[in-house]
Tab-separated table of C-alpha atoms in Angstrom:
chain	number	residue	atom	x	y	z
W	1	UNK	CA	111.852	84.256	109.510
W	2	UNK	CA	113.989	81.012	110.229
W	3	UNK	CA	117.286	80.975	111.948
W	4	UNK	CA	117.551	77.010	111.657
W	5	UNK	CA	119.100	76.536	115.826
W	6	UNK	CA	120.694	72.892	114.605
W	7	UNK	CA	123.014	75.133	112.481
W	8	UNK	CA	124.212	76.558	115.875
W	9	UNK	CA	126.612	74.195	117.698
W	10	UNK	CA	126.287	74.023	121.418
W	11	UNK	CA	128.114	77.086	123.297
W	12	UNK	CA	128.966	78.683	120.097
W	13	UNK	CA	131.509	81.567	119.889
W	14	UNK	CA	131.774	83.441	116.613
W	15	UNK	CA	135.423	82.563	116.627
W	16	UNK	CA	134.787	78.620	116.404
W	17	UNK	CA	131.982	79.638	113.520
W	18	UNK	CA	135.158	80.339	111.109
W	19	UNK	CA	138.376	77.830	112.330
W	20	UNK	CA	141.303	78.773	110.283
W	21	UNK	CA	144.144	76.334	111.661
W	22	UNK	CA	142.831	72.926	110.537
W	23	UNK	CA	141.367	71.223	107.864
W	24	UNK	CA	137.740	70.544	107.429
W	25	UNK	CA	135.780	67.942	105.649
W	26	UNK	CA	133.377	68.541	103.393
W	27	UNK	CA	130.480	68.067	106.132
W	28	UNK	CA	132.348	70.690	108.456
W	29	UNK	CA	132.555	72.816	105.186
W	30	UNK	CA	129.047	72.315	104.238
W	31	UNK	CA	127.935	73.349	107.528
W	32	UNK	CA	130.540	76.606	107.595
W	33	UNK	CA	128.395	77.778	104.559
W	34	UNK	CA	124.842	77.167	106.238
W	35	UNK	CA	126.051	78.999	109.692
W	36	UNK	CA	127.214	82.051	107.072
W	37	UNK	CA	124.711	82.136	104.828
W	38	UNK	CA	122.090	82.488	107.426
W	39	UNK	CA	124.256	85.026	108.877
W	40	UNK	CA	123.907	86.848	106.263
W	41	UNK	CA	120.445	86.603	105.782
W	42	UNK	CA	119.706	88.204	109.858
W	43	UNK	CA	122.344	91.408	108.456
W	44	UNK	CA	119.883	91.557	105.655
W	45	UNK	CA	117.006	91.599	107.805
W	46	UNK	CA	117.852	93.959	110.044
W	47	UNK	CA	119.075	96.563	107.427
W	48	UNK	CA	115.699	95.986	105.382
W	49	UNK	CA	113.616	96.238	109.074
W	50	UNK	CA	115.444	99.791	110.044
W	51	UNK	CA	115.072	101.035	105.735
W	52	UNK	CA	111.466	100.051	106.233
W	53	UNK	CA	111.100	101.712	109.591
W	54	UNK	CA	112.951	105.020	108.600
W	55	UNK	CA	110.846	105.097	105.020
W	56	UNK	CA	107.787	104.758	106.950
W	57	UNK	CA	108.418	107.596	109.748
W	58	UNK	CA	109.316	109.411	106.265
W	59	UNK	CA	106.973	109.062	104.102
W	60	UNK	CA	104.032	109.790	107.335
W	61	UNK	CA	106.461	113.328	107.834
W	62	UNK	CA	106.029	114.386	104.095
W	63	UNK	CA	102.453	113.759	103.873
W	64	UNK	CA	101.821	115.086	107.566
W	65	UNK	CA	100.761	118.806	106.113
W	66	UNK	CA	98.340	117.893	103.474
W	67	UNK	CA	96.779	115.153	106.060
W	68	UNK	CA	96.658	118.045	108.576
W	69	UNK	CA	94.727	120.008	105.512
W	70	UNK	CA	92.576	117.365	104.038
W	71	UNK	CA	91.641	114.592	106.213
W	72	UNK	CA	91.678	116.119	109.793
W	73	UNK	CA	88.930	118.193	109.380
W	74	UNK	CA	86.912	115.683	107.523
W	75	UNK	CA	84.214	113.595	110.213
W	76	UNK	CA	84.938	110.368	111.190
W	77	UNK	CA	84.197	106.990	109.166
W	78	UNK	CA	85.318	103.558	109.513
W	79	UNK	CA	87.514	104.263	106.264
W	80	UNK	CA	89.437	106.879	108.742
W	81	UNK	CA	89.369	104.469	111.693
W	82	UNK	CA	90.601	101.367	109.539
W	83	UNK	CA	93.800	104.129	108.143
W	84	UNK	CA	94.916	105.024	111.397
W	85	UNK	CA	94.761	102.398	112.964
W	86	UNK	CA	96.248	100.303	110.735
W	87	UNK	CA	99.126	103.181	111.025
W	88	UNK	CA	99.989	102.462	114.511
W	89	UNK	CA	99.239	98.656	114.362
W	90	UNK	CA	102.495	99.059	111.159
W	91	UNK	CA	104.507	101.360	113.096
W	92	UNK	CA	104.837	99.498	116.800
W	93	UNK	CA	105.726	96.084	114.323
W	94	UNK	CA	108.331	97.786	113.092
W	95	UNK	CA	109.595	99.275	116.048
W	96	UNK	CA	109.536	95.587	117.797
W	97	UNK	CA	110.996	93.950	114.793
W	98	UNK	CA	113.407	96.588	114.589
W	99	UNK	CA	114.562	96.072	118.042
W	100	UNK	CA	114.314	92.404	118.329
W	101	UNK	CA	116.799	92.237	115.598
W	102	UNK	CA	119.122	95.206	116.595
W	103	UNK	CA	122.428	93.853	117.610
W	104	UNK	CA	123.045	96.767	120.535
W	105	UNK	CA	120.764	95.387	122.967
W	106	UNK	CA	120.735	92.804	125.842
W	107	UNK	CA	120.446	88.864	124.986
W	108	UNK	CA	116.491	88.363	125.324
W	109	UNK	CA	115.256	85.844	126.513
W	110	UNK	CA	112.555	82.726	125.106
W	111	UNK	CA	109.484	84.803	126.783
W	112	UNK	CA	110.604	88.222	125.091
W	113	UNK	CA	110.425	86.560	121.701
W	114	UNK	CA	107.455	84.176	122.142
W	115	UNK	CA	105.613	87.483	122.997
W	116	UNK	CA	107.260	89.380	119.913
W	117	UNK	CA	105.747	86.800	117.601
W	118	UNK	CA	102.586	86.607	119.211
W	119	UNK	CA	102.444	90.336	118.859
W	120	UNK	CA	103.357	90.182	115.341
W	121	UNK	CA	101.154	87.672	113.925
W	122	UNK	CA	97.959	89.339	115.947
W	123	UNK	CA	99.184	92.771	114.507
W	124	UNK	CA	100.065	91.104	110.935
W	125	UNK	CA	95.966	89.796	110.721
W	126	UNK	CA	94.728	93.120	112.419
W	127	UNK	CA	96.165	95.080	109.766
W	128	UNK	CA	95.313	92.750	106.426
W	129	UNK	CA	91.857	93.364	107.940
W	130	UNK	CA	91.574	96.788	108.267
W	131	UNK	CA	93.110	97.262	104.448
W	132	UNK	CA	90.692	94.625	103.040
W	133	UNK	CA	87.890	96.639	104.883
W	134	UNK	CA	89.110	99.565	103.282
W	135	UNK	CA	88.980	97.389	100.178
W	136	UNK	CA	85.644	96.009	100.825
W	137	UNK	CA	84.057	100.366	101.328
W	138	UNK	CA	85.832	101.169	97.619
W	139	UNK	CA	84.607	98.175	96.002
W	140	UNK	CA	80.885	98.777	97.318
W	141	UNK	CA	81.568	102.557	95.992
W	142	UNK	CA	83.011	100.939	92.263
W	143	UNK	CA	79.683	99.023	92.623
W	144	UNK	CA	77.466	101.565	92.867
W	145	UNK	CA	76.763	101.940	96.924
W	146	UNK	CA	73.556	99.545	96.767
W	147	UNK	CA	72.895	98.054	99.766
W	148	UNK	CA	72.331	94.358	98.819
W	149	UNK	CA	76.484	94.808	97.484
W	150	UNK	CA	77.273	95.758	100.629
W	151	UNK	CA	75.415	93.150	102.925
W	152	UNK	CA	76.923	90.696	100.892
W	153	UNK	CA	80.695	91.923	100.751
W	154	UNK	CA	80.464	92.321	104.661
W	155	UNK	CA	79.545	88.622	104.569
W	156	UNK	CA	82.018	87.864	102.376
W	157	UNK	CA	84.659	89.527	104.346
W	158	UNK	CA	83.534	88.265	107.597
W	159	UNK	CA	83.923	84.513	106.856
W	160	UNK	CA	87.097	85.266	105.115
W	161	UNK	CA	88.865	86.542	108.623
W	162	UNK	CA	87.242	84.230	110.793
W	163	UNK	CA	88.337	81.584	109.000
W	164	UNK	CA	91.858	83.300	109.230
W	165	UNK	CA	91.214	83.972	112.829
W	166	UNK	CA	91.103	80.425	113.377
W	167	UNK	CA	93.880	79.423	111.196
W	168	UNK	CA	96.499	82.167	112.694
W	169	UNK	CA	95.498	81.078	116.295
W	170	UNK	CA	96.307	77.343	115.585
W	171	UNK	CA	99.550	78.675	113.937
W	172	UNK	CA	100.345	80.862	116.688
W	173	UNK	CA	100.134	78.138	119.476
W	174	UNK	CA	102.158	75.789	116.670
W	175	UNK	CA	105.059	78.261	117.424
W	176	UNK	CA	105.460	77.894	121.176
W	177	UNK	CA	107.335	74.872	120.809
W	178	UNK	CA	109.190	76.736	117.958
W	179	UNK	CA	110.758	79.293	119.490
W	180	UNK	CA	114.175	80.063	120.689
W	181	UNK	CA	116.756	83.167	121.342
W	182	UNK	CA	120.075	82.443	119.128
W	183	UNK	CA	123.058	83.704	121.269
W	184	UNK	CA	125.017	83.707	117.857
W	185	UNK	CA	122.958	86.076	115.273
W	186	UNK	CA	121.494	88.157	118.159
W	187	UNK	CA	117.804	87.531	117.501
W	188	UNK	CA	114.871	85.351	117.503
W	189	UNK	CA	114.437	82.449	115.211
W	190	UNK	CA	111.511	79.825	114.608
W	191	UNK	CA	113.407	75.952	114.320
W	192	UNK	CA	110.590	75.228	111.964
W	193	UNK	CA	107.640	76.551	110.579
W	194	UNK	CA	104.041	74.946	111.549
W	195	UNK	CA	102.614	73.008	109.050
W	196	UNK	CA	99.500	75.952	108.854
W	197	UNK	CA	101.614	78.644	107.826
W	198	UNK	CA	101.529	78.374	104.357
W	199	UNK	CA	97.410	78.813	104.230
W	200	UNK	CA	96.983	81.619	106.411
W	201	UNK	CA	96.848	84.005	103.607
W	202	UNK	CA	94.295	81.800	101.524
W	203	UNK	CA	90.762	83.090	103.081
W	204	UNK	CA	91.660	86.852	102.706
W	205	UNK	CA	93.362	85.977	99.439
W	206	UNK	CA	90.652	85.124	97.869
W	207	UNK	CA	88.450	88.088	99.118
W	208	UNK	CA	91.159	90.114	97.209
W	209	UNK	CA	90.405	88.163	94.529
W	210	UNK	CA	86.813	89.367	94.051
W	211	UNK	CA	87.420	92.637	94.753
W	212	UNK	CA	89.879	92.565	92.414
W	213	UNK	CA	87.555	91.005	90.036
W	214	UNK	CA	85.126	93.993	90.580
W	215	UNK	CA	87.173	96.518	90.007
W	216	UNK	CA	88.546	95.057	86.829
W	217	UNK	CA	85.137	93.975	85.823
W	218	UNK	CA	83.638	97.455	86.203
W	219	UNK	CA	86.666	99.345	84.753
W	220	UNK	CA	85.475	97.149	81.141
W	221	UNK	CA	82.571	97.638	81.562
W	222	UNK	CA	82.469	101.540	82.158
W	223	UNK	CA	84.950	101.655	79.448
W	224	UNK	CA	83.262	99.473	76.672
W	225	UNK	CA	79.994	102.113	77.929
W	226	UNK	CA	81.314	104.978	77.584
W	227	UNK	CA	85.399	104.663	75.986
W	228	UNK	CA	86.763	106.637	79.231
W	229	UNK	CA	87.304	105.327	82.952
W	230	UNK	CA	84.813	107.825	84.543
W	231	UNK	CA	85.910	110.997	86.769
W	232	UNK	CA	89.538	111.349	88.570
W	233	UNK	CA	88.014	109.720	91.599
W	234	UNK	CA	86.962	106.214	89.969
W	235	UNK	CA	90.238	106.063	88.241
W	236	UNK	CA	91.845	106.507	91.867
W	237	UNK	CA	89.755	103.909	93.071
W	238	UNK	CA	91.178	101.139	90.097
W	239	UNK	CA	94.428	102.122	89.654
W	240	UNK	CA	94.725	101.569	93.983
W	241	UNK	CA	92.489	98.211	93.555
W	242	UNK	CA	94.840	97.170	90.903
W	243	UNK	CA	98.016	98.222	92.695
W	244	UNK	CA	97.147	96.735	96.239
W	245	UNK	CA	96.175	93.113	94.113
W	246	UNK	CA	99.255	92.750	92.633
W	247	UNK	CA	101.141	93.885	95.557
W	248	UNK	CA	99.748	91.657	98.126
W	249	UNK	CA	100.134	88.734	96.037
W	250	UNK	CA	103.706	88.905	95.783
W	251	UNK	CA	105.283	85.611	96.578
W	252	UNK	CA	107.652	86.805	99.188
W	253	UNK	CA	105.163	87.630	101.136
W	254	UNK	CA	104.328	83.953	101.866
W	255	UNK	CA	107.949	83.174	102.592
């Protein structure tokens, strides 16, 4: 998120932010509307951070007696690993990125939020991982469990988060220089986005793509074969391929 810091003016109080007493030019105006409008973007944020945190504490509640049921008894696989995990990697983001934004606190300081965002970009790759691993088990499953498939979609996947790897640590050491606390809006704010930002998503993108591919592929394929989608399972196993595609290629998630 960007909280532009040459839209703050130096030793800022929120009462010089809207002067009422004289009249201001249409720069000083211009500049009035900037300072609000990202105002109101930060009391955006932080209402859609603590919806997102409460709907996720929520939604893990509800489902907490039929995961006691049906998946705590069941052994251990790296489909298991990869949920969990990826469920404490999305709850401790939005517990920081709850707080970091929560107006009740102490000002923090340049260190808190250079660690915050180092924390959050590790945490953001960690988890796309672990769901495109999860990914990468169904689509070997859709394919048939051969073990050629799966040699060659752990390949697949492997370059595609290396080459990530690489990408988010440039971008992450891009940010140092970024970084600031804004006194004003309470939070932390990135002056301007490194130039890498924009392509982090591309190597995991496009090993959605072909698992996307598969599963749409094989859903034509079983139903030009047979004129159904196959048992309750396999139809699980597109309609959540399909779902998670379309999803995570949202635009606003590159914003």
């Amino acid at each position: 998120m960007r909280y532009g810091s040459p839209l703050e003016p130096e030793n800022s109080t929120l009462p010089l932010l809207f002067p009422t007493n004289r009249a201001m030019d249409g720069v000083e105006s211009e500049l009035i509307r900037e300072i609000v409008g990202v105002g109101e973007h930060v009391a955006l944020t932080r209402w859609a951070s603590a919806i997102a945190l409460t709907i996720f504490v929520w939604d893990n509640l509800l489902t907490l007696g039929d995961e006691v049921y049906f998946i705590w008894p069941k052994k251990w696989s790296s489909v298991k690993v990869c949920t969990y995990g990826n469920r404490i990697l999305c709850f401790v983001a939005l517990v920081l990125n709850t707080l970091q934004l929560d107006t009740t606190h102490r000002n923090f300081t340049y260190e808190f939020c250079a660690a915050y965002f180092h924390i959050a970009g590790y945490f953001a790759y960690a988890s796309f991982a672990l769901c495109n691993w999860i990914l990468l088990v169904r689509a070997h499953a859709l394919l048939g469990g051969k073990r050629n498939h799966f040699v060659w979609l752990c390949s697949l996947f492997a370059v595609a988060y290396a080459g990530t790897a690489v990408l988010v640590v440039i971008a992450t050491l891009g940010l140092q220089s970024q970084l600031y606390y804004s006194d004003v809006f309470k939070a932390c704010g990135i002056r301007e986005l490194p130039y890498l930002m924009p392509f982090l998503w591309i190597p995991a993108g496009i090993f959605e793509t072909i698992v996307f591919t598969i599963t749409v592929t094989k859903v034509y394929r079983s139903f030009q074969l047979s004129r159904c989608l196959g048992s309750d399972l396999f139809m699980v196993l597109y309609r959540d391929g399909v779902a998670y595609y379309l999803v995570s290629r949202n635009p606003l998630e590159y914003e």
